[in-house]
Tab-separated table of C-alpha atoms in Angstrom:
chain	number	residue	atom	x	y	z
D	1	UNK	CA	96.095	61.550	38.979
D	2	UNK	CA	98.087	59.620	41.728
D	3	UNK	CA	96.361	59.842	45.110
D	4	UNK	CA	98.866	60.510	48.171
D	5	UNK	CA	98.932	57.703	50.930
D	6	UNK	CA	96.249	58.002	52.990
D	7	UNK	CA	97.616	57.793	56.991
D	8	UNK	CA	96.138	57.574	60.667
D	9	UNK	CA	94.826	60.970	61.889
D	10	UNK	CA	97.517	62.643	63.896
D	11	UNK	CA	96.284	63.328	67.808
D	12	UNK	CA	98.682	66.864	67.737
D	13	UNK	CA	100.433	69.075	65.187
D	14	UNK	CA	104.575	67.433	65.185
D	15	UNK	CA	105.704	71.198	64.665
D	16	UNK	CA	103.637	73.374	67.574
D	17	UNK	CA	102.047	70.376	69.443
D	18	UNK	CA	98.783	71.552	69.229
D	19	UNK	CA	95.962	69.050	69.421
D	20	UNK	CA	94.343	67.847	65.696
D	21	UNK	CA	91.028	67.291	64.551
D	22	UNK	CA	90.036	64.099	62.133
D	23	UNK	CA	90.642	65.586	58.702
D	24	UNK	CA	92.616	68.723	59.235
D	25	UNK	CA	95.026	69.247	56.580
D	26	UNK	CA	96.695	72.342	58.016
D	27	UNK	CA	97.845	72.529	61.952
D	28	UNK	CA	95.122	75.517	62.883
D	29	UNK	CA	97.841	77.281	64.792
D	30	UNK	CA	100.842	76.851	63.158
D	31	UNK	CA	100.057	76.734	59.290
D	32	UNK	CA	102.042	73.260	59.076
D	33	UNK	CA	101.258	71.413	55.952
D	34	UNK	CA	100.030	68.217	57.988
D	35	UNK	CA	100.323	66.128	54.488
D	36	UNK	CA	103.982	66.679	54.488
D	37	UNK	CA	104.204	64.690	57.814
D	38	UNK	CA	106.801	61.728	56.809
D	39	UNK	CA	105.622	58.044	57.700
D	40	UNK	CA	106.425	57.178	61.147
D	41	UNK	CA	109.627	54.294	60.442
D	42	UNK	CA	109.390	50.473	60.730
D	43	UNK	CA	109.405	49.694	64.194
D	44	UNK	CA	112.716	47.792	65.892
D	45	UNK	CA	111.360	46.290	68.530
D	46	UNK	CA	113.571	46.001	71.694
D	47	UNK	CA	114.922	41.884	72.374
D	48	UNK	CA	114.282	40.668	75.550
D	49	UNK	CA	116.970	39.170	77.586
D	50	UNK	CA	115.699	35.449	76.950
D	51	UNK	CA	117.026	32.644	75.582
D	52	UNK	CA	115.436	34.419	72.159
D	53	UNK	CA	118.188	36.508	71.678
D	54	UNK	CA	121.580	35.446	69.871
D	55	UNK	CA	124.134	35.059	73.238
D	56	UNK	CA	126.638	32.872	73.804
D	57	UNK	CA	125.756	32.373	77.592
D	58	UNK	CA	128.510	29.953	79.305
D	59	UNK	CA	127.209	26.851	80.682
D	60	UNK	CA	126.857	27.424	84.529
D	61	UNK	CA	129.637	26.161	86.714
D	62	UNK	CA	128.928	22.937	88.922
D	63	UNK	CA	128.195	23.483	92.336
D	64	UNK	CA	130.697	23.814	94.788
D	65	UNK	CA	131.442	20.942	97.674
D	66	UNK	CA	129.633	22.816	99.859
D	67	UNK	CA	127.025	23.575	97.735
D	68	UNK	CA	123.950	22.095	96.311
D	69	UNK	CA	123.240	25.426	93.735
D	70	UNK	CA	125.461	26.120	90.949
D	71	UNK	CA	127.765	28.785	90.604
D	72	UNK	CA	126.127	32.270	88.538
D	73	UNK	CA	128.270	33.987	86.659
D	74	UNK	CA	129.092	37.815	86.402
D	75	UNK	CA	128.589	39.839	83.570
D	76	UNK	CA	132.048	40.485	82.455
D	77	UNK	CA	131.753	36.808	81.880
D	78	UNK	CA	129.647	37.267	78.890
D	79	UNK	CA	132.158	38.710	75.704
D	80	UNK	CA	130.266	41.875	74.885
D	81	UNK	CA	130.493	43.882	71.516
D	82	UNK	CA	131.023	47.283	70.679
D	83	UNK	CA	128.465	49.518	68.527
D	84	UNK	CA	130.080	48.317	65.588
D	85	UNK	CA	129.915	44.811	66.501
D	86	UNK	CA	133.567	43.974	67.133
D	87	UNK	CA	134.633	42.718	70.258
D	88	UNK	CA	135.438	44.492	72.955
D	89	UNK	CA	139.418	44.804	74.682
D	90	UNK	CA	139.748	42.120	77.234
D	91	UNK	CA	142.038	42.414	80.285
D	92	UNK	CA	145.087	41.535	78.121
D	93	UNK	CA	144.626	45.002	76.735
D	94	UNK	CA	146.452	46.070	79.560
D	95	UNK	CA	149.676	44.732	78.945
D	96	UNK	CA	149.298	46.485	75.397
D	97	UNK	CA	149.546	49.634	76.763
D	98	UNK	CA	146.119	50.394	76.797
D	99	UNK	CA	144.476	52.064	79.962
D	100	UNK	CA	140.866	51.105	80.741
D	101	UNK	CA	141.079	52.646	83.881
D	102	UNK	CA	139.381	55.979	84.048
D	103	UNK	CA	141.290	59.167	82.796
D	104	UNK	CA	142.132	61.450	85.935
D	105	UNK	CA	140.843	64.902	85.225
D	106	UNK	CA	141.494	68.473	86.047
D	107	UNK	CA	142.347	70.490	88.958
D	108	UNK	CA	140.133	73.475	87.246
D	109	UNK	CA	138.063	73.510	84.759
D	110	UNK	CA	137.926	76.339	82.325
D	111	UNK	CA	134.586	77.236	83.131
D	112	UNK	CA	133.658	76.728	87.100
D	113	UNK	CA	131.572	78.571	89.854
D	114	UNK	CA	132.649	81.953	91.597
D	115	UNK	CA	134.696	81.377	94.276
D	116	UNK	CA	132.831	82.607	97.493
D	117	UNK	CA	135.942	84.091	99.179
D	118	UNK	CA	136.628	86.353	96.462
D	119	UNK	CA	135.247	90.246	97.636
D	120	UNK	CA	132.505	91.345	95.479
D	121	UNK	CA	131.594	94.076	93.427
D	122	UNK	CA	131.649	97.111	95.553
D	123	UNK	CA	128.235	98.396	95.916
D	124	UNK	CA	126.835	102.528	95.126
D	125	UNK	CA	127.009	104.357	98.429
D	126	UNK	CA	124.634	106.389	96.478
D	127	UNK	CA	121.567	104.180	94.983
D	128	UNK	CA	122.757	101.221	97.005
D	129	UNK	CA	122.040	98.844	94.213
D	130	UNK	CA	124.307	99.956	91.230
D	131	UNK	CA	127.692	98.360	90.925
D	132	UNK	CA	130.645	100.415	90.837
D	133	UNK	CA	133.049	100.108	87.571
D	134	UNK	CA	136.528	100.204	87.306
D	135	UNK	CA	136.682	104.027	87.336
D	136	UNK	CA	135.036	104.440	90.156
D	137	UNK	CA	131.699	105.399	88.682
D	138	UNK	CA	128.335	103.605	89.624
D	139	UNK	CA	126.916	101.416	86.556
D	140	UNK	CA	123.149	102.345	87.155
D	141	UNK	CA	123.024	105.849	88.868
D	142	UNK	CA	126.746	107.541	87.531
D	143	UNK	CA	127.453	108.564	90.778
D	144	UNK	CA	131.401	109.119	91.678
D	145	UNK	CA	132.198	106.740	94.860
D	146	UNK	CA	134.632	108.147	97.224
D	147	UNK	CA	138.012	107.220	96.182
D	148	UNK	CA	140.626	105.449	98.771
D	149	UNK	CA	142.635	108.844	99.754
D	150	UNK	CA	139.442	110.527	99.970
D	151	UNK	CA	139.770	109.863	103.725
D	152	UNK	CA	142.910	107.877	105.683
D	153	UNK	CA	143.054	107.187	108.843
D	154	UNK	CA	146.342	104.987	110.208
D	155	UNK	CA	147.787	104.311	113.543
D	156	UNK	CA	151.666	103.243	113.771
D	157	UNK	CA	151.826	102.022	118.183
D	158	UNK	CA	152.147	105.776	119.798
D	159	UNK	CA	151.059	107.949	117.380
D	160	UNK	CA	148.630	108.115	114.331
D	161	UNK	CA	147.792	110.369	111.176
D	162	UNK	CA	144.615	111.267	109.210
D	163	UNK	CA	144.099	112.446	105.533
D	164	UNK	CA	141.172	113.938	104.240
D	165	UNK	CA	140.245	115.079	100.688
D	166	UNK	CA	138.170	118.572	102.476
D	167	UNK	CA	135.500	120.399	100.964
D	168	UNK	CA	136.307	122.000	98.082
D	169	UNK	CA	138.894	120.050	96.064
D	170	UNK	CA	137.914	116.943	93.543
D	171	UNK	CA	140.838	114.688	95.245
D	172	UNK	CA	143.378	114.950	98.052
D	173	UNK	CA	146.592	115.716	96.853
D	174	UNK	CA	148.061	115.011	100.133
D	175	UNK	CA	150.030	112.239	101.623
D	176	UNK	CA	151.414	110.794	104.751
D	177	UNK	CA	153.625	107.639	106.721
D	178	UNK	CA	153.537	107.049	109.888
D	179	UNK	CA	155.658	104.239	111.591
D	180	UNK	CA	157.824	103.497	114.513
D	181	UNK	CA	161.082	101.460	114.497
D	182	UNK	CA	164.169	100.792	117.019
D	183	UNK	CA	167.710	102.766	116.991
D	184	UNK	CA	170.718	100.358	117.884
D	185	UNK	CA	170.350	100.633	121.712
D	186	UNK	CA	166.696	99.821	121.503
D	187	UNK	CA	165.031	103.094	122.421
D	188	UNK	CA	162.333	103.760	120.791
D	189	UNK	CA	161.829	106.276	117.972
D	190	UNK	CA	158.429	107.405	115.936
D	191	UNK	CA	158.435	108.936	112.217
D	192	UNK	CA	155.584	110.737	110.487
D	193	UNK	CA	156.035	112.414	107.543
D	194	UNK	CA	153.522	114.310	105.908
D	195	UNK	CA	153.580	115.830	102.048
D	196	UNK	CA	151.209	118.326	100.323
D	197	UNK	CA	150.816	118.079	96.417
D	198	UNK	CA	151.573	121.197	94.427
D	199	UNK	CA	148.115	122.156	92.550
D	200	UNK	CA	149.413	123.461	89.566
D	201	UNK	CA	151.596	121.122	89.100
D	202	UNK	CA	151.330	117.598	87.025
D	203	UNK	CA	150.186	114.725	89.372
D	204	UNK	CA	150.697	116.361	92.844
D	205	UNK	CA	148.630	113.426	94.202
D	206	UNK	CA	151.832	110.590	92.624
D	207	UNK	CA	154.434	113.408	93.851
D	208	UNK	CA	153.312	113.925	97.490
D	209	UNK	CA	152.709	109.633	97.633
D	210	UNK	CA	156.219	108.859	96.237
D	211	UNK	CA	157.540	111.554	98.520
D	212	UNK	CA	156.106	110.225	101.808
D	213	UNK	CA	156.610	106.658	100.764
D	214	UNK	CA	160.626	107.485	99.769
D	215	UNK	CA	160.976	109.435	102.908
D	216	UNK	CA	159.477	107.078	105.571
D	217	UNK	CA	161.102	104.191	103.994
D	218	UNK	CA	164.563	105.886	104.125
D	219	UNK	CA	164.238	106.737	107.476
D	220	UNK	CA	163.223	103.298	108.672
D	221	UNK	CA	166.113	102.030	107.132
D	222	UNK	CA	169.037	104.913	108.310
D	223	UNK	CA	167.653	104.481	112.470
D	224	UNK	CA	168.294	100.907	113.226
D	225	UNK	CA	171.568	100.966	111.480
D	226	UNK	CA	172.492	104.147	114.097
D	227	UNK	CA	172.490	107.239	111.326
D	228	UNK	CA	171.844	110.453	113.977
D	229	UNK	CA	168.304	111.565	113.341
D	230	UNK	CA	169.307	114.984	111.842
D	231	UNK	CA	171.664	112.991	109.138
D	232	UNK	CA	168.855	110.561	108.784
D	233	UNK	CA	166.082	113.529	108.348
D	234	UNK	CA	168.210	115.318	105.482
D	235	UNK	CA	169.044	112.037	103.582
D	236	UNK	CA	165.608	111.111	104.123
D	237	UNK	CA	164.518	114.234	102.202
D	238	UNK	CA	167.100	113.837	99.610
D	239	UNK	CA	165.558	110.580	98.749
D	240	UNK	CA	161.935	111.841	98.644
D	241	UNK	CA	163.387	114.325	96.175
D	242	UNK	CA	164.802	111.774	94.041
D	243	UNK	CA	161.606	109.858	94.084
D	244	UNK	CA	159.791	113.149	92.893
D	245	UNK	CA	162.462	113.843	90.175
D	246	UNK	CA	161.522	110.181	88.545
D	247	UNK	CA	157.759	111.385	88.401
D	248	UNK	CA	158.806	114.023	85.419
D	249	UNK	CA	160.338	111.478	82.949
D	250	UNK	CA	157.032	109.089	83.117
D	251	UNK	CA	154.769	108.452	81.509
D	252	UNK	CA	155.926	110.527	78.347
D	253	UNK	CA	152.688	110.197	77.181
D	254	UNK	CA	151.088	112.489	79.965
D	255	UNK	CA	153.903	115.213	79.637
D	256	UNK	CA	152.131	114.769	75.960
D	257	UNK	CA	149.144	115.980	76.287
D	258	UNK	CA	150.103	118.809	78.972
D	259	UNK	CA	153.372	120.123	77.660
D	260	UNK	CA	152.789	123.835	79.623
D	261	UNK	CA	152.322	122.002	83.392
D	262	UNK	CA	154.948	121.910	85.604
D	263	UNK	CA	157.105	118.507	86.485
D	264	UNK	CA	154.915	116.805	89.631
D	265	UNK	CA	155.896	118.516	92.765
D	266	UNK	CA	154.639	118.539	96.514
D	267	UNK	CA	156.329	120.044	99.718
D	268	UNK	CA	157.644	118.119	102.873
D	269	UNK	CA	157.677	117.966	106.447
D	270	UNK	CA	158.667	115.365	108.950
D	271	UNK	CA	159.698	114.251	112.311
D	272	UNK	CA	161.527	112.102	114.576
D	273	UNK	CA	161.138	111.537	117.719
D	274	UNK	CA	163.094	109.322	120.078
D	275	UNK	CA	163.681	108.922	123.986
D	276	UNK	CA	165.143	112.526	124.309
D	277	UNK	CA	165.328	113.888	120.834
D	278	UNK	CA	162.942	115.823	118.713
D	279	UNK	CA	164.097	116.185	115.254
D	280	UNK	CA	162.167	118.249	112.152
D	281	UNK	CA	162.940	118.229	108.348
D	282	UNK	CA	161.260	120.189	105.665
D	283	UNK	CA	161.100	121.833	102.541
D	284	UNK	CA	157.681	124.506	101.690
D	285	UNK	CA	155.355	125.610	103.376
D	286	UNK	CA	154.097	122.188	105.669
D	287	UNK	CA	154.638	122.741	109.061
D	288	UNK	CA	155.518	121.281	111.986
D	289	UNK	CA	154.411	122.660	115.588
D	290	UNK	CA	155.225	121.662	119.470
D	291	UNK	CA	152.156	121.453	121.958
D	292	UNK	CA	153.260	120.567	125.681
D	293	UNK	CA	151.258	117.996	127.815
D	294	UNK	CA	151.372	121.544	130.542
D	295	UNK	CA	149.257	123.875	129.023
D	296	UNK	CA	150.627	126.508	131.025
D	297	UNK	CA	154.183	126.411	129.305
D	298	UNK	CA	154.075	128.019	126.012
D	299	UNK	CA	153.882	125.907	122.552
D	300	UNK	CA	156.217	126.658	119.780
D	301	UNK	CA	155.906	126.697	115.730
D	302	UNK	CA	159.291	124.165	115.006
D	303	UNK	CA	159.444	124.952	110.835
D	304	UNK	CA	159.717	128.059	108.829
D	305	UNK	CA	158.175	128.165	105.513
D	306	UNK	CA	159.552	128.235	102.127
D	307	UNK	CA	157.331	131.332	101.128
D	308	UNK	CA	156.380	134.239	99.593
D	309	UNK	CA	155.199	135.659	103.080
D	310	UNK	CA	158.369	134.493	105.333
D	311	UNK	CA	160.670	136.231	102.497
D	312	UNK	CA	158.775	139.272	103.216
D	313	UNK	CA	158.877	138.719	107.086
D	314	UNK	CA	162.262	137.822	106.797
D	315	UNK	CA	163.342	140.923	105.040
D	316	UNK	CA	161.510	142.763	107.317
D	317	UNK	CA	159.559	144.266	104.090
D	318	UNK	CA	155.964	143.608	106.444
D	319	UNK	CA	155.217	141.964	109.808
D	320	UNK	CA	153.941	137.902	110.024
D	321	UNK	CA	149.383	139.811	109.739
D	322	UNK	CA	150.725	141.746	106.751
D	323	UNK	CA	152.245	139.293	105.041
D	324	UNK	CA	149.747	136.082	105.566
D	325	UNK	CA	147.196	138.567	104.613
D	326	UNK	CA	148.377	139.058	100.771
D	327	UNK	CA	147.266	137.029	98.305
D	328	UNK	CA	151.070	136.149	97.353
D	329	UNK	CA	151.144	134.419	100.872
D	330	UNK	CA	151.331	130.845	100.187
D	331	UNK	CA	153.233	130.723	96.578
D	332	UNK	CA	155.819	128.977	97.765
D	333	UNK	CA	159.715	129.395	97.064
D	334	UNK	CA	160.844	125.570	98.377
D	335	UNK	CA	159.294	122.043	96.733
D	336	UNK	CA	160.324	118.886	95.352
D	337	UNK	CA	160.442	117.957	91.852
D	338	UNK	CA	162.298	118.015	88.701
D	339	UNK	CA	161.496	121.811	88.125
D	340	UNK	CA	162.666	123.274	91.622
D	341	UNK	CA	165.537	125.957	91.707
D	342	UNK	CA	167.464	124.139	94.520
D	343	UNK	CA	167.343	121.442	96.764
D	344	UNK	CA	168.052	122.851	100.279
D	345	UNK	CA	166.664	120.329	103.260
D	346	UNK	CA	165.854	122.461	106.343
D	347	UNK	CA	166.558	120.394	109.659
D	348	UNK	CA	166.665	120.980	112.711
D	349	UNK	CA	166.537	119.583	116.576
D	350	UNK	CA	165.383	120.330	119.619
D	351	UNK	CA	165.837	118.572	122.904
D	352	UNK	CA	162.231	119.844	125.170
D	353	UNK	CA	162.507	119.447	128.586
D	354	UNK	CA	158.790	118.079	129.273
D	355	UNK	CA	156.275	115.512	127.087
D	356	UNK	CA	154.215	116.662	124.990
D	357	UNK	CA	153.262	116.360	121.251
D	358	UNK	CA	154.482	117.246	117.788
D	359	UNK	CA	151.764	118.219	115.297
D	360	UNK	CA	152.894	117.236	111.943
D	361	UNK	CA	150.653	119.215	109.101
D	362	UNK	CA	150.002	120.866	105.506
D	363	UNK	CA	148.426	124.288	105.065
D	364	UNK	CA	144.784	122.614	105.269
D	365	UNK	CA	144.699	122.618	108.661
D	366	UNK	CA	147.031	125.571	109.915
D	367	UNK	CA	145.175	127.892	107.540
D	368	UNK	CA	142.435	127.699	110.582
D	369	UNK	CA	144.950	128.124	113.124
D	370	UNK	CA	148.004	129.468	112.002
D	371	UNK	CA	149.879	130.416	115.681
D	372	UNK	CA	151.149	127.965	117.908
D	373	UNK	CA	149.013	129.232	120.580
D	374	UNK	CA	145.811	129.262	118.545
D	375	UNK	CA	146.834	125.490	117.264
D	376	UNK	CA	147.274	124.426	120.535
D	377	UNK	CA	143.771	125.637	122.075
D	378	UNK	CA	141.927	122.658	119.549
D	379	UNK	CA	144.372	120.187	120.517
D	380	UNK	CA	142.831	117.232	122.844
D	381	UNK	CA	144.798	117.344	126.478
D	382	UNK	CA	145.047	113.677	125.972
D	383	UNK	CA	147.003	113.659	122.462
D	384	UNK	CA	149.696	111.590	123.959
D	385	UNK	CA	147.045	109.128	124.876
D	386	UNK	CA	144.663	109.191	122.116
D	387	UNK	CA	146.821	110.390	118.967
D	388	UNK	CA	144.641	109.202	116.687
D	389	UNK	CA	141.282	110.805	117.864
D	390	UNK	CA	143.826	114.114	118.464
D	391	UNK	CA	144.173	114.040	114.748
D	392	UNK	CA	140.172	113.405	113.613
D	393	UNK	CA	139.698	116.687	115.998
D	394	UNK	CA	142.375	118.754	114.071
D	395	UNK	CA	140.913	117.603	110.570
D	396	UNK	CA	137.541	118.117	112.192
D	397	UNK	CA	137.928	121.905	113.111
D	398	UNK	CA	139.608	122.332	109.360
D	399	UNK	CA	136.472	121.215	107.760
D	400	UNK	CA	134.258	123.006	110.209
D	401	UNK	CA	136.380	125.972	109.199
D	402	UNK	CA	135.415	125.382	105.340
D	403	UNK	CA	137.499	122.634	104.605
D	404	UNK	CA	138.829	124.338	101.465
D	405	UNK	CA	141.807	122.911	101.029
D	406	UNK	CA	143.070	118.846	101.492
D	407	UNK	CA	143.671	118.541	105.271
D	408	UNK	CA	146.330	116.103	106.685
D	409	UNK	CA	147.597	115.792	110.322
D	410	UNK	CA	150.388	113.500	112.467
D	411	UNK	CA	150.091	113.326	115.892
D	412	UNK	CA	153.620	112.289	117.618
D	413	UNK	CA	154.271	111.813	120.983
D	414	UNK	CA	157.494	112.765	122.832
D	415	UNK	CA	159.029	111.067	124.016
D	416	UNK	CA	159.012	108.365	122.057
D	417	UNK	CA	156.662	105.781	124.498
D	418	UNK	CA	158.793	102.218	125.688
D	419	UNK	CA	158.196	99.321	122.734
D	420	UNK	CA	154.492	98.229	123.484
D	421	UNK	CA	152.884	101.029	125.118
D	422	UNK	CA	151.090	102.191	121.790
D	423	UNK	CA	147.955	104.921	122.702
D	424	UNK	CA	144.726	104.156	124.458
């Protein structure tokens, strides 16, 4: 029998690096088979830069006139060789089209660090450590974070609105613009409108949002050009009409899986106010109500709903307690969308003879104070000053009432302040 080749102890195992002892034949860690260890290879020892090596150094270049050394040389002087052992591209390789120069590179590359001005993940307002995914969810606790229309809050120079989701419902349905613009002569003039979602209806929150956008956009664009503010307020309806109408032909999908809900639908209300002019527009049951700066003169409710209860009132079937009182009260007879019996655009304008403000709202907040007169107790005395902390008290006494419904309010001052004095 053949003996294997007998070899130098190893001082560690080559597979787990465990230290050896003389005569172990198996690593005692591992298991590895220390006889199958290969033979280390022939070593190539590394040539030292002497005259021992094979290089075709240049002579060295005379010294110079000035000089008593001789010249050294660089080492692109030397030819040099490539791995292969052919020669390497001289400088005429330029003129062959060759670049030696180095490549440029990339703007980006495809993989490169975050970019610290992007906004991070938005973080739980729950756990405080979860992230929140795309749905709005937290990824470690599951907890809902509040959604953008939960609460919104916007100022527009003199006057302001607020929008919040209240109490009871899973999202607020309701919408709102606020802005103020020119009219030819430069006075001044302020728009709000404000739009409630219809519940049982399809998408009341996309209905009431292309409503108020369609409206406030239309208006902003009939002013300037000199359109009286009564024509301006029932085109501007007309157009948020339109915009509801599109809702019910998209997605198909959606119609798809609820083929018994009604087309999207919200109602309207909205307001202009200039120098001198107060005009309202609406359709439902949003309202729109005058509060003087003089408490002592009497405030006024400037809409009538599209109800069950004013038909009643109306026909003189019950008086305004009786009719509020029913359950029918607030079905409403007036909306926009694709399913509504007939368009008909209340306006109408009124010309006041002192300042005070115009309190543009839905049902969530006159629900807790339905008469003028009650409305106007909870109204700030400096509303004309401070719209926007006039409207976070109005949505504050809804949601101290219960909050059970979405609550939005407008705040508009009349007149219409000079360009630049916007509130305090």
């Amino acid at each position: 029998m053949s003996q294997m080749p007998q070899q130098a102890a190893l001082p560690k195992c080559p597979s787990c690096a465990e230290p050896l002892e003389p005569g172990d034949l198996f690593c005692g860690a591992c298991g590895y088979d220390l006889s199958q260890v290969p033979a280390p290879p022939r070593d190539q020892p590394t040539l030292a830069m002497t005259g021992a090596a094979d290089v075709d150094w240049p002579d060295p270049e005379p010294p110079g006139p000035d000089s008593a050394e001789p010249r050294t040389h660089r080492a692109t002087d030397v030819p040099g060789t490539d791995s292969g052992g052919a020669p390497l591209p001289g400088p005429e390789a330029a003129s062959a089209g060759v670049r030696l120069d180095r490549p440029s590179e990339p703007d980006e590359y495809a993989l490169q660090a975050p970019d610290p001005r992007a906004e991070p993940a938005p973080v739980c307002v729950a756990c405080r450590a979860g992230r929140v995914d795309g749905d709005g969810y937290c990824e470690n606790c599951g907890h809902a974070q509040p959604r953008e229309r939960d609460h919104m809050e916007r100022e527009s120079g003199p006057l302001a609105a607020v929008s919040d989701r209240g109490l009871r419902h899973h999202r607020n349905e309701d919408a709102f613009a606020v802005a103020h613009t020119a009219l030819p002569d430069g006075a001044p003039a302020s728009v709000a409108v404000v739009c409630d979602g219809v519940s049982s209806a399809t998408r009341p929150d996309e209905a009431s949002m292309a409503a108020s956008r369609a409206a406030g956009d239309s208006l902003l664009a009939a002013l300037p050009r000199g359109t009286h503010p009564q024509a301006a307020m029932h085109e501007a309806i007309v157009t948020a009409a339109q915009a509801v109408d599109a809702l019910a032909g998209e997605p198909d999908e959606a119609r798809e899986h609820a083929p018994h809900q009604n087309a999207p639908a919200c109602t309207i209300v909205a307001s202009v106010v200039t120098s001198g002019l107060l005009v309202v527009g609406w359709v439902g049951d949003s309202r729109a109500y005058w509060v003087p700066d003089d408490r002592t003169a009497a405030p006024a409710r400037l809409t009538e709903d599209d109800s069950w209860a004013a038909q009643m009132v109306a026909a003189g079937l019950m008086n305004e307690a009786e009719a509020y009182a029913d359950e029918r009260a607030h079905a409403i007879t007036g909306w926009l969308g694709a399913d509504a019996y007939e368009l008909e655009p209340h306006t109408a304008s009124f010309k006041p003879d002192r300042a005070g403000v115009v309190i543009v709202c839905t049902d969530g907040l006159w629900n807790y104070a339905e008469a003028a007169e009650e409305l106007a107790r909870i109204v700030p005395e400096d509303a004309a000053e401070r719209p926007l902390h006039a409207a976070q008290v109005l949505v504050g006494h809804a949601l101290d009432g219960g909050g059970h419904d979405n609550v939005t309010v407008a705040v508009v001052p009349f007149p219409a302040p000079a360009p630049g004095a916007g509130s305090a």
